[in-house]
Short mmCIF file of N, CA and C in Angstrom, two decimals:
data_model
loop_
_atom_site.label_atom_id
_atom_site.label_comp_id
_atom_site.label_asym_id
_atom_site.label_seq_id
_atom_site.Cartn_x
_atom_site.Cartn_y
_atom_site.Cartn_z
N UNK X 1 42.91 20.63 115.18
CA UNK X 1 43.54 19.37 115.50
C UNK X 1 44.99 19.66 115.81
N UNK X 2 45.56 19.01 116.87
CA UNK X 2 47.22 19.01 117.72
C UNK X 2 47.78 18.35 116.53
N UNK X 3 49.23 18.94 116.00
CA UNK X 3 49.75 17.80 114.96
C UNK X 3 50.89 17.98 115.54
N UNK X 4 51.77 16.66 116.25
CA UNK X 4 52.85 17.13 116.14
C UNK X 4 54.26 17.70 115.56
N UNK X 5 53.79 17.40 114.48
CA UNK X 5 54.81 17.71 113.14
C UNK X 5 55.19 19.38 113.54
N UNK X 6 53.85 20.25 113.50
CA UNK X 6 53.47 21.54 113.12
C UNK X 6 54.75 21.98 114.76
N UNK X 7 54.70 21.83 115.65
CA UNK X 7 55.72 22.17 116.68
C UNK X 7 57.01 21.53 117.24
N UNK X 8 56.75 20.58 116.54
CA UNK X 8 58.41 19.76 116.40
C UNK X 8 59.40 20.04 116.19
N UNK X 9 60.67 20.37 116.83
CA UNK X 9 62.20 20.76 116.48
C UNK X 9 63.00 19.72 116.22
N UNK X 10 62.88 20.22 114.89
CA UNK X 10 64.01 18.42 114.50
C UNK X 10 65.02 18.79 114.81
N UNK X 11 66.08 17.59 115.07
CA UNK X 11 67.30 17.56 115.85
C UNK X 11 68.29 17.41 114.64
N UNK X 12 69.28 17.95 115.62
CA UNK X 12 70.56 18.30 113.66
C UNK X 12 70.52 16.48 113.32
N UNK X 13 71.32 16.50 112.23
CA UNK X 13 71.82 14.86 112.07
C UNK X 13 73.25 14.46 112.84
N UNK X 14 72.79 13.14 112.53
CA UNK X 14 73.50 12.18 113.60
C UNK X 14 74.89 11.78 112.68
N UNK X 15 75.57 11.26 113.46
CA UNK X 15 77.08 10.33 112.89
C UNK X 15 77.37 11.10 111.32
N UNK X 16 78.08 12.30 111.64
CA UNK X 16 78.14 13.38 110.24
C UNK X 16 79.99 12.38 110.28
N UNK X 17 80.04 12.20 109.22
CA UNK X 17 81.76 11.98 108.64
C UNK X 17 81.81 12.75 107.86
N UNK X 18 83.02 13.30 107.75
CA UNK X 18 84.09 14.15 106.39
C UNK X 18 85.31 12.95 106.46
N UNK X 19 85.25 13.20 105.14
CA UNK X 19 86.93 12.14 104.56
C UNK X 19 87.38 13.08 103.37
N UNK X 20 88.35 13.01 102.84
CA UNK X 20 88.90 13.87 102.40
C UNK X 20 89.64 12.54 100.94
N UNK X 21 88.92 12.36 99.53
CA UNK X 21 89.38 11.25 98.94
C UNK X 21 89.94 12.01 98.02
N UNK X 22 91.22 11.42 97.32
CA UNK X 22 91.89 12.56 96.31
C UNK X 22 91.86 13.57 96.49
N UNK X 23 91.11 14.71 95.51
CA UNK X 23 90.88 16.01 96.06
C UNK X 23 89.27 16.33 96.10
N UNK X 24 88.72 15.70 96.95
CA UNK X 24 87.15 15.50 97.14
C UNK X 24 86.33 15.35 98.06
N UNK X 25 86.13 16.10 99.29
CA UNK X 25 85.48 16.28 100.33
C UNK X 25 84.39 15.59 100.25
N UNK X 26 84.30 14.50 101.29
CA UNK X 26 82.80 13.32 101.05
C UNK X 26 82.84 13.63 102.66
N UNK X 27 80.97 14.02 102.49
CA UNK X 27 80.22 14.21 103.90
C UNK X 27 79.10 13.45 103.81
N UNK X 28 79.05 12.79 104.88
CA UNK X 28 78.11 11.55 104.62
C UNK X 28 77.05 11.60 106.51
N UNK X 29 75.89 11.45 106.50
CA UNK X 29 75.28 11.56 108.19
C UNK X 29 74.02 10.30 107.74
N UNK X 30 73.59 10.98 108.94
CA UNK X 30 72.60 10.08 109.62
C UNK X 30 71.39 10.94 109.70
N UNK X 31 70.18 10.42 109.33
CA UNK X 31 69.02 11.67 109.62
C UNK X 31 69.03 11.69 111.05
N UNK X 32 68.39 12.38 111.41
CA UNK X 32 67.78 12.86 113.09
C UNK X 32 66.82 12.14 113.40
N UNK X 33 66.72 11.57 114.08
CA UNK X 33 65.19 10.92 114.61
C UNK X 33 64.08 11.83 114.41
N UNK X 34 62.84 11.75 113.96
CA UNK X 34 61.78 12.51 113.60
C UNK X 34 60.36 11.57 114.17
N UNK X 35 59.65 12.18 115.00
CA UNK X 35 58.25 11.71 115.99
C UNK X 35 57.18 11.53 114.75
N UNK X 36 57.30 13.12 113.82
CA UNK X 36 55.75 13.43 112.87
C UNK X 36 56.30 12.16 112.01
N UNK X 37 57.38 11.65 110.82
CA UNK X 37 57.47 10.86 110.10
C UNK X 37 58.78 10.30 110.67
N UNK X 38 58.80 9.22 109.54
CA UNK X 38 59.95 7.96 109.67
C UNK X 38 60.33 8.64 107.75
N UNK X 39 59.23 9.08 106.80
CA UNK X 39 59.43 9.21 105.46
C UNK X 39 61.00 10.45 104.95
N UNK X 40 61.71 9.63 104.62
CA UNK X 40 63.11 10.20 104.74
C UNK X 40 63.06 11.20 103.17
N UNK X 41 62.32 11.06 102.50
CA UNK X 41 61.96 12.77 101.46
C UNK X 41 61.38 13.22 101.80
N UNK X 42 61.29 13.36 103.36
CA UNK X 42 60.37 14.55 103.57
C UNK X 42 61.42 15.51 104.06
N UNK X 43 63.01 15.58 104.31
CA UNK X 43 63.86 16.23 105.10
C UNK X 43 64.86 16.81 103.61
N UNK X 44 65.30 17.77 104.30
CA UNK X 44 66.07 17.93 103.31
C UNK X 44 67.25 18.76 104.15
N UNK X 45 68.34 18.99 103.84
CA UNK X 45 68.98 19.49 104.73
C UNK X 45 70.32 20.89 104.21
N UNK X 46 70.61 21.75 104.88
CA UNK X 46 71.76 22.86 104.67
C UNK X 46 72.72 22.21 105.33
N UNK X 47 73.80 22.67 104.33
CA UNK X 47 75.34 22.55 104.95
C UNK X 47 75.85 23.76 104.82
N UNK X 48 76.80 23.73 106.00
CA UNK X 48 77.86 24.93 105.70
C UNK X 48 79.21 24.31 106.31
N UNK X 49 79.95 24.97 104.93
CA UNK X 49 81.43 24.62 105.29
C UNK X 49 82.37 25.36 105.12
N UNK X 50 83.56 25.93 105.88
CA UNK X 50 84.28 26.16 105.48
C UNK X 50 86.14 26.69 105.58
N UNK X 51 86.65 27.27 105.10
CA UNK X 51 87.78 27.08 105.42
C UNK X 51 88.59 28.44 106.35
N UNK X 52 89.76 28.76 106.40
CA UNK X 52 90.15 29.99 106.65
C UNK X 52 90.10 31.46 106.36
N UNK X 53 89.80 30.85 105.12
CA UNK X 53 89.60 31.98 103.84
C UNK X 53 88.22 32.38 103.46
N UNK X 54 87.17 31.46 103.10
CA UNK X 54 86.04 31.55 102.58
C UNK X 54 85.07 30.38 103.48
N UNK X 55 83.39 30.85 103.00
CA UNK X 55 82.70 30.02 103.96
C UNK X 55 81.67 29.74 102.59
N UNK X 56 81.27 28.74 102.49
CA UNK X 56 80.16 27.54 101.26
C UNK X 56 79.13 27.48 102.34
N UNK X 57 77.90 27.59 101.40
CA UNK X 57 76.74 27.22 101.72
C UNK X 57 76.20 26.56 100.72
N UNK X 58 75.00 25.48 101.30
CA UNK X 58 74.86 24.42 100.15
C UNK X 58 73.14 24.59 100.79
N UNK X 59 72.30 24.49 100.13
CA UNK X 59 70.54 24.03 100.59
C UNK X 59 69.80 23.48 100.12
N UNK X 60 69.04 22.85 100.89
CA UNK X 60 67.99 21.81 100.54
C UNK X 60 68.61 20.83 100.10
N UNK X 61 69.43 19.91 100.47
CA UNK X 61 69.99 18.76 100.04
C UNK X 61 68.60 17.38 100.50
N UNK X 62 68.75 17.14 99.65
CA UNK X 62 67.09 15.49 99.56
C UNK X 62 68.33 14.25 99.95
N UNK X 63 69.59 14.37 99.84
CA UNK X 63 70.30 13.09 99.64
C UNK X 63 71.00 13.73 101.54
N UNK X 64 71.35 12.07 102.17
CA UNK X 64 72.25 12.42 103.12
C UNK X 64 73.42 12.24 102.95
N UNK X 65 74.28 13.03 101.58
CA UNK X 65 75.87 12.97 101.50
C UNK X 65 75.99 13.64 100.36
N UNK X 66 77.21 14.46 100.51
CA UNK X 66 77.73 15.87 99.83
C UNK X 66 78.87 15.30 99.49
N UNK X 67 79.51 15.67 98.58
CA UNK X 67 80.49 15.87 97.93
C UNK X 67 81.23 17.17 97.07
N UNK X 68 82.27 17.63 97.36
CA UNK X 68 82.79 18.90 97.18
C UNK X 68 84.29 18.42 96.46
N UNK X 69 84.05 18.71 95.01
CA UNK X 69 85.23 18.16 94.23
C UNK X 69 86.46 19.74 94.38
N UNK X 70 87.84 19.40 94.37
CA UNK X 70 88.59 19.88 93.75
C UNK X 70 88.96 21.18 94.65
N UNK X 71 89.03 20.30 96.56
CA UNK X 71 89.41 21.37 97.55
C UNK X 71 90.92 21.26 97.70
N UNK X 72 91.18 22.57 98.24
CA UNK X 72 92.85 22.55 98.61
C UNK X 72 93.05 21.83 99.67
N UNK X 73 93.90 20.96 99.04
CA UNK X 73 94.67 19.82 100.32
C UNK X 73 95.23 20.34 101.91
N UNK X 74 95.74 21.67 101.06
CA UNK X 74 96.51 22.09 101.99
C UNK X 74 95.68 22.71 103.27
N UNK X 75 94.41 23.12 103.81
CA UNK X 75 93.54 23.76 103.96
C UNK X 75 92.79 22.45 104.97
N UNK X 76 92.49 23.02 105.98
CA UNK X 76 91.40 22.40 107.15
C UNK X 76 90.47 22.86 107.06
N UNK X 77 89.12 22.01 106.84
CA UNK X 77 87.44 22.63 106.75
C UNK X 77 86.67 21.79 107.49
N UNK X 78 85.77 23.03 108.05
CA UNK X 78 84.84 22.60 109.25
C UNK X 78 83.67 23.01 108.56
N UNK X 79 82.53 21.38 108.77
CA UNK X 79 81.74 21.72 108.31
C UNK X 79 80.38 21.67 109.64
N UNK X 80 79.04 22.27 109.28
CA UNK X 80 77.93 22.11 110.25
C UNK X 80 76.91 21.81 109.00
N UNK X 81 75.68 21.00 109.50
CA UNK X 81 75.19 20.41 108.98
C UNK X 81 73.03 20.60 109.68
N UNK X 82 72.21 21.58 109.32
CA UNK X 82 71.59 20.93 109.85
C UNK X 82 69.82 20.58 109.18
N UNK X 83 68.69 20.21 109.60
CA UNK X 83 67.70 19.37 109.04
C UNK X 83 66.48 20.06 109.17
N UNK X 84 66.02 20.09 108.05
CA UNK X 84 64.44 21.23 108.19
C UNK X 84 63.26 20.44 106.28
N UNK X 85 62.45 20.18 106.91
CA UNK X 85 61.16 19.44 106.02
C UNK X 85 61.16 20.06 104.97
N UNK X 86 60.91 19.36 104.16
CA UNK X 86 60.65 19.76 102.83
C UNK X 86 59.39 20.62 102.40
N UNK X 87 59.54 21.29 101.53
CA UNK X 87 58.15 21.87 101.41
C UNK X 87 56.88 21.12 101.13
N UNK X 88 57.09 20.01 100.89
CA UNK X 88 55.65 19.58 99.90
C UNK X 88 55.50 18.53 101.50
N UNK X 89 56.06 18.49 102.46
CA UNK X 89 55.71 17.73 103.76
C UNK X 89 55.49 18.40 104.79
N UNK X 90 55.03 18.44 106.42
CA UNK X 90 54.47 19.12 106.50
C UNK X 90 55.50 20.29 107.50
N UNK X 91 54.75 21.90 107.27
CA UNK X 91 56.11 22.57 107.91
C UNK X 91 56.53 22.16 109.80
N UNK X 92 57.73 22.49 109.61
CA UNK X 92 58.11 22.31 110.45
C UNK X 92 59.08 22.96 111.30
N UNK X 93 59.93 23.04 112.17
CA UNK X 93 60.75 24.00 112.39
C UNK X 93 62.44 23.49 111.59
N UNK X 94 63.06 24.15 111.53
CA UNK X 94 64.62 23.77 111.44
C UNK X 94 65.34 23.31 112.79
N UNK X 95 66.21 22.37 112.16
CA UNK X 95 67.11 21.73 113.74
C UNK X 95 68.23 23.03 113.63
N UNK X 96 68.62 22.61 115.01
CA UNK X 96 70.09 23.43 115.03
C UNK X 96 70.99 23.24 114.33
N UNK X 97 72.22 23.79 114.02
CA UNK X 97 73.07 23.42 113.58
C UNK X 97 73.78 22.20 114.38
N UNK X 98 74.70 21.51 113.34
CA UNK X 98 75.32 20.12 114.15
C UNK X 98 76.38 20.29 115.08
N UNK X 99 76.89 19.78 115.73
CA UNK X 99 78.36 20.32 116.01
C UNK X 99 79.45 20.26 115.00
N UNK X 100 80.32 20.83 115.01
CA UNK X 100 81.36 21.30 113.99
C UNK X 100 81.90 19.68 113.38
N UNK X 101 82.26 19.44 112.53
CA UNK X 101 83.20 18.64 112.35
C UNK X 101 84.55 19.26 111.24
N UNK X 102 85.80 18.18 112.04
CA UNK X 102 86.79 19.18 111.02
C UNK X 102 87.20 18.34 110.27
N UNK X 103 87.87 18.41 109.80
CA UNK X 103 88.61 17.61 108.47
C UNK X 103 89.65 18.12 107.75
N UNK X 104 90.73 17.62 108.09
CA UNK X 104 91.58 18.11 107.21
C UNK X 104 92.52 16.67 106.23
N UNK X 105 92.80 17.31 104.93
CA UNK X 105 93.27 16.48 104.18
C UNK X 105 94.82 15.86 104.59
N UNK X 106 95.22 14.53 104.60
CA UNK X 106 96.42 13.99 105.16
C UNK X 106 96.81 14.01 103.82
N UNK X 107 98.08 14.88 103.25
CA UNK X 107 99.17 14.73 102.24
C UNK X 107 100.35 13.35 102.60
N UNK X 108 100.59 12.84 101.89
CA UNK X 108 100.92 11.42 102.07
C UNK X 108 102.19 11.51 102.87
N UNK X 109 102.66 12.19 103.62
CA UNK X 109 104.34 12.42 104.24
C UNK X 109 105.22 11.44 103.54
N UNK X 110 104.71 10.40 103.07
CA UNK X 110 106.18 9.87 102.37
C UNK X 110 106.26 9.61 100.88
N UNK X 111 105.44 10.06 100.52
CA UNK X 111 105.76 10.57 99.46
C UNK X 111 106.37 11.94 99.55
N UNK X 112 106.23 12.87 100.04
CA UNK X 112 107.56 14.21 100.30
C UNK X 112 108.76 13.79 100.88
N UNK X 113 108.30 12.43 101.74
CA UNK X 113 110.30 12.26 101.97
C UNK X 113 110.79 11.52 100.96
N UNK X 114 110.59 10.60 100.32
CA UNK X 114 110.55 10.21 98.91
C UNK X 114 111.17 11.42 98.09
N UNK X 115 110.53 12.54 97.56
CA UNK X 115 110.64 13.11 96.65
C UNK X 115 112.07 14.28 97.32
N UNK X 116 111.66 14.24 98.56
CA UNK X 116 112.31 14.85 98.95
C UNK X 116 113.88 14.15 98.94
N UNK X 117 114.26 12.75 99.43
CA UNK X 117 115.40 12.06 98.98
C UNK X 117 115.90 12.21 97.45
N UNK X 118 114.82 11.64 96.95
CA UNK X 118 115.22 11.84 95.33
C UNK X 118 116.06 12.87 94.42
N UNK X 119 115.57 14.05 95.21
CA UNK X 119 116.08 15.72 94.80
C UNK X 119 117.17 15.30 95.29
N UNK X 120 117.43 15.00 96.41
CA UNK X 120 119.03 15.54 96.26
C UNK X 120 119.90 14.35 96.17
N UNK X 121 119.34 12.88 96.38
CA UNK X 121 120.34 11.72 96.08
C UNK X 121 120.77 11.89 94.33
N UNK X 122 119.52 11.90 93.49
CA UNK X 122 119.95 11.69 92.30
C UNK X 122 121.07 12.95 91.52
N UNK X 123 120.32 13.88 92.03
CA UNK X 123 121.56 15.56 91.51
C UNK X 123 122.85 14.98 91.31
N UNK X 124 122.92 14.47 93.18
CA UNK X 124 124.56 14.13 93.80
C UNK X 124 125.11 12.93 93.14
N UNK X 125 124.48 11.62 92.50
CA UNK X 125 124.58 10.73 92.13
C UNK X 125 125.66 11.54 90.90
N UNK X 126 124.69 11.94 89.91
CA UNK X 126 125.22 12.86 88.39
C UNK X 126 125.97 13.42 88.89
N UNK X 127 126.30 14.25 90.19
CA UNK X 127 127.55 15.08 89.84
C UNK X 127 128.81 14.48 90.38
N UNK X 128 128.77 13.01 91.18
CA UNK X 128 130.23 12.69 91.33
C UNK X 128 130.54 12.52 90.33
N UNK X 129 129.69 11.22 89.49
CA UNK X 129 129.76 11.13 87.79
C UNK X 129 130.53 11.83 87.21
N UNK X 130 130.05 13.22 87.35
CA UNK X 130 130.61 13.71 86.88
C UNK X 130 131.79 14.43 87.44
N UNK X 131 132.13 14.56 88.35
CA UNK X 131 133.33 14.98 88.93
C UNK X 131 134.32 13.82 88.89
N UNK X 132 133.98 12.72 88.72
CA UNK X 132 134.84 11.41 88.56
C UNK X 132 135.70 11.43 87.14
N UNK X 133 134.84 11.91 86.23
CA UNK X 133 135.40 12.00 84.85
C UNK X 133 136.00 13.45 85.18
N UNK X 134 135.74 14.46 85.19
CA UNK X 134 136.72 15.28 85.01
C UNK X 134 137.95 15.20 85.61
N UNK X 135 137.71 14.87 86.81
CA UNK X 135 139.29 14.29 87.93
C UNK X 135 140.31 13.61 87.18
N UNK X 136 139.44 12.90 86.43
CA UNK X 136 140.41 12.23 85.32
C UNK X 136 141.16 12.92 84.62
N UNK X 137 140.48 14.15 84.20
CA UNK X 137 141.17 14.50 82.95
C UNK X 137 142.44 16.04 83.74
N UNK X 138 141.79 16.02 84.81
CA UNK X 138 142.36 16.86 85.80
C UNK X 138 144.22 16.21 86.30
N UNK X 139 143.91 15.05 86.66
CA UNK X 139 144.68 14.60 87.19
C UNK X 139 145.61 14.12 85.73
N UNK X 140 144.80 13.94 84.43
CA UNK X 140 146.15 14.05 83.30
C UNK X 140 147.01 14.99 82.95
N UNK X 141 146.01 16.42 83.25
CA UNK X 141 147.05 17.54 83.25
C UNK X 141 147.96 17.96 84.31
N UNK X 142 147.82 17.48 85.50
CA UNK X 142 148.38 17.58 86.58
C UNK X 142 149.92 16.91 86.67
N UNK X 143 149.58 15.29 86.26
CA UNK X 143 150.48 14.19 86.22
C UNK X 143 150.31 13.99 84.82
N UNK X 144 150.93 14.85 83.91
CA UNK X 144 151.10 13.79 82.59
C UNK X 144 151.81 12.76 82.30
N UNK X 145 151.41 12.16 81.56
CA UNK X 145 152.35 10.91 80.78
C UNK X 145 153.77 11.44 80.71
N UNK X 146 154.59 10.56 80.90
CA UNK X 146 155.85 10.70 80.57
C UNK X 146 155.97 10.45 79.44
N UNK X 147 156.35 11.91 78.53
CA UNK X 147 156.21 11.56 76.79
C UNK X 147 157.34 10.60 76.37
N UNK X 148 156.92 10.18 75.56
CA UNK X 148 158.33 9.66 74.34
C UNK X 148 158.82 10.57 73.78
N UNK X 149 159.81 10.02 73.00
CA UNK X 149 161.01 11.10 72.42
C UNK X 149 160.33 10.91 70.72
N UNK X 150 160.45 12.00 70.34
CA UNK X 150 159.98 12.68 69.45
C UNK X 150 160.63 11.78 68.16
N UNK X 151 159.99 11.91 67.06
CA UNK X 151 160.61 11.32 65.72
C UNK X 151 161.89 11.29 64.84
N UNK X 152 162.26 12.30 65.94
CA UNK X 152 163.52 12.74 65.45
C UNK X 152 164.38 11.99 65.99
N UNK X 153 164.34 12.41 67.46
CA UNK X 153 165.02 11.40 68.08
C UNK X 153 165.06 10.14 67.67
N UNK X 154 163.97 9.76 67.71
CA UNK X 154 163.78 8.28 67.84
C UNK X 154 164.84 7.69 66.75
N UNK X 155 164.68 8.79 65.35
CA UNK X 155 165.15 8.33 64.38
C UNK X 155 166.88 8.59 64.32
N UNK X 156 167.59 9.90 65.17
CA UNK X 156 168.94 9.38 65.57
C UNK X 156 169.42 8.47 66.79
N UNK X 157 168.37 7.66 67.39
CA UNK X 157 169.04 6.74 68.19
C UNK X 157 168.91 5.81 67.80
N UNK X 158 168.20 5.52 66.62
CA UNK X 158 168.11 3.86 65.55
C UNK X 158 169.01 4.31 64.82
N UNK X 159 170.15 5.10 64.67
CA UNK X 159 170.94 4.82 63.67
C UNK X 159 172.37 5.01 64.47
N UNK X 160 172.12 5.32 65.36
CA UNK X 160 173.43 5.15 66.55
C UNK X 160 174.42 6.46 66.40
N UNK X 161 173.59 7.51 65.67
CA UNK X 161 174.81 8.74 65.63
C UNK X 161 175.35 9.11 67.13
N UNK X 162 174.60 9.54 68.10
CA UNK X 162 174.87 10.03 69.41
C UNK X 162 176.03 8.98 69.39
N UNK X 163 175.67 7.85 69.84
CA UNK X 163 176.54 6.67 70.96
C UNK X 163 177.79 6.35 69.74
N UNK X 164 178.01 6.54 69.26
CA UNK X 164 179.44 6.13 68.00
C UNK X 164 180.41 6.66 68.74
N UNK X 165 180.97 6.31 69.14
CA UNK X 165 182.64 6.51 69.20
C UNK X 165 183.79 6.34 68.81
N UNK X 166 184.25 7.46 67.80
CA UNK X 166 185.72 6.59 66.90
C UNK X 166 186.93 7.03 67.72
N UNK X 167 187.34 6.30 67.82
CA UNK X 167 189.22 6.40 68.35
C UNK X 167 189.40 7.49 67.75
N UNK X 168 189.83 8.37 68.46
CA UNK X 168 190.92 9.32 67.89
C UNK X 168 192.04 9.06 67.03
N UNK X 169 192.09 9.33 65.79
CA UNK X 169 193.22 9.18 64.99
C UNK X 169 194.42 9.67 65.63
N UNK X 170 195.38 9.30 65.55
CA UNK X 170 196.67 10.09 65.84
C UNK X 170 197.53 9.82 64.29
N UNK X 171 197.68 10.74 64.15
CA UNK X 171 198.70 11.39 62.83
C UNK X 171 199.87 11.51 63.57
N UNK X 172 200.49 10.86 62.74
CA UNK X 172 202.29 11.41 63.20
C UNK X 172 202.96 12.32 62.04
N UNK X 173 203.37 12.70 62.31
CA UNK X 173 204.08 13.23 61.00
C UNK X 173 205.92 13.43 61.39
N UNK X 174 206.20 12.64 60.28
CA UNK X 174 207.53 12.66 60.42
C UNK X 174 208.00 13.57 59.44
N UNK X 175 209.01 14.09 59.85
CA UNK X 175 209.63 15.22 58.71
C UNK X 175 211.06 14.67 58.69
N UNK X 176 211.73 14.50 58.11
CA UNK X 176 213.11 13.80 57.61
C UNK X 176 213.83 15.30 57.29
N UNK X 177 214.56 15.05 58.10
CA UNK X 177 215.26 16.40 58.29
C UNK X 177 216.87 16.17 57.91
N UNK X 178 217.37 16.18 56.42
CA UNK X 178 218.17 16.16 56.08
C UNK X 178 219.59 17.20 56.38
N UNK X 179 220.08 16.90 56.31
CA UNK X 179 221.05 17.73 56.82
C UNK X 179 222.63 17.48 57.14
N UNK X 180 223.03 18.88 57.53
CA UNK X 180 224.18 18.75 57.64
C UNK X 180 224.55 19.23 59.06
N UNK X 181 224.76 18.10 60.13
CA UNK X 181 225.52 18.27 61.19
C UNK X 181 226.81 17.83 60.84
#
């Protein structure tokens, strides 16, 4: 008996998304159209993903959506995706791989200009602060107070010794000069 199942090339899956949530790669598709069934546990599917560095393989997935916790943000990953029957349904061939999809994680840009303002407004904030107060104490040694006069002083100009002025005495002295002209 002709079955078509038994020579059928299933086709990769359809409408594949990557999103990139926190730090958590969510891949989510579409089965492939299939002639032998419409029964969606009968497929099961391989992924491969990966980055610059290293390449993930994942198989026999029964569900159509993956999740990959705890990828580097920093890092672009391309994944392919494709669809081949389960064992207990009937065999069949494998689809091709999907076309690529990429994905890379968007780091929030303003939150780095944010953080990035912050670093250096707040530093600069604290250090006029603080250059404001020391200026102060800068500019006391620079320009000091014009002191007062000392205790001493103070205490011969409340009693008026400096500023006293006595008349000069004049002494006469007469000498009586007895005699004999």
């Amino acid at each position: 008996i002709f079955s078509v199942s038994k020579f059928e090339k299933l086709g990769p899956p359809q409408n594949i998304k990557a999103s990139v949530n926190s730090r958590n790669l969510e891949i989510t598709w579409d089965p492939a159209p299939c002639l032998s069934t419409e029964n969606e546990n009968c497929f099961e599917y391989d992924i491969i993903y990966w980055d610059k560095d290293n390449i993930f393989e994942v198989n026999k997935l029964k569900k159509n959506h993956y999740s990959v916790t705890y990828i580097d943000l920093t890092k672009t990953y391309c994944i392919k995706i494709r669809t081949h029957k389960s064992d207990n349904c009937e065999v069949g061939k494998a689809s091709d791989w999907s076309e690529t999809v990429e994905v890379k994680a968007t780091v929030n840009k303003f939150n780095i200009v944010v953080i990035a303002i912050m670093s250096v407004v707040i530093p600069s904030l604290i250090l006029a602060i603080l250059l404001f107060f020391r200026c102060q104490r800068v500019l006391d040694r620079i320009l000091p107070p014009i002191p007062g006069p000392t205790l001493r002083i103070k205490h011969l100009i409340e009693k008026d010794f400096i500023f006293q002025v006595e008349a000069p005495k004049c002494v006469e002295e007469v000498i009586e000069v007895q005699g004999r002209i």
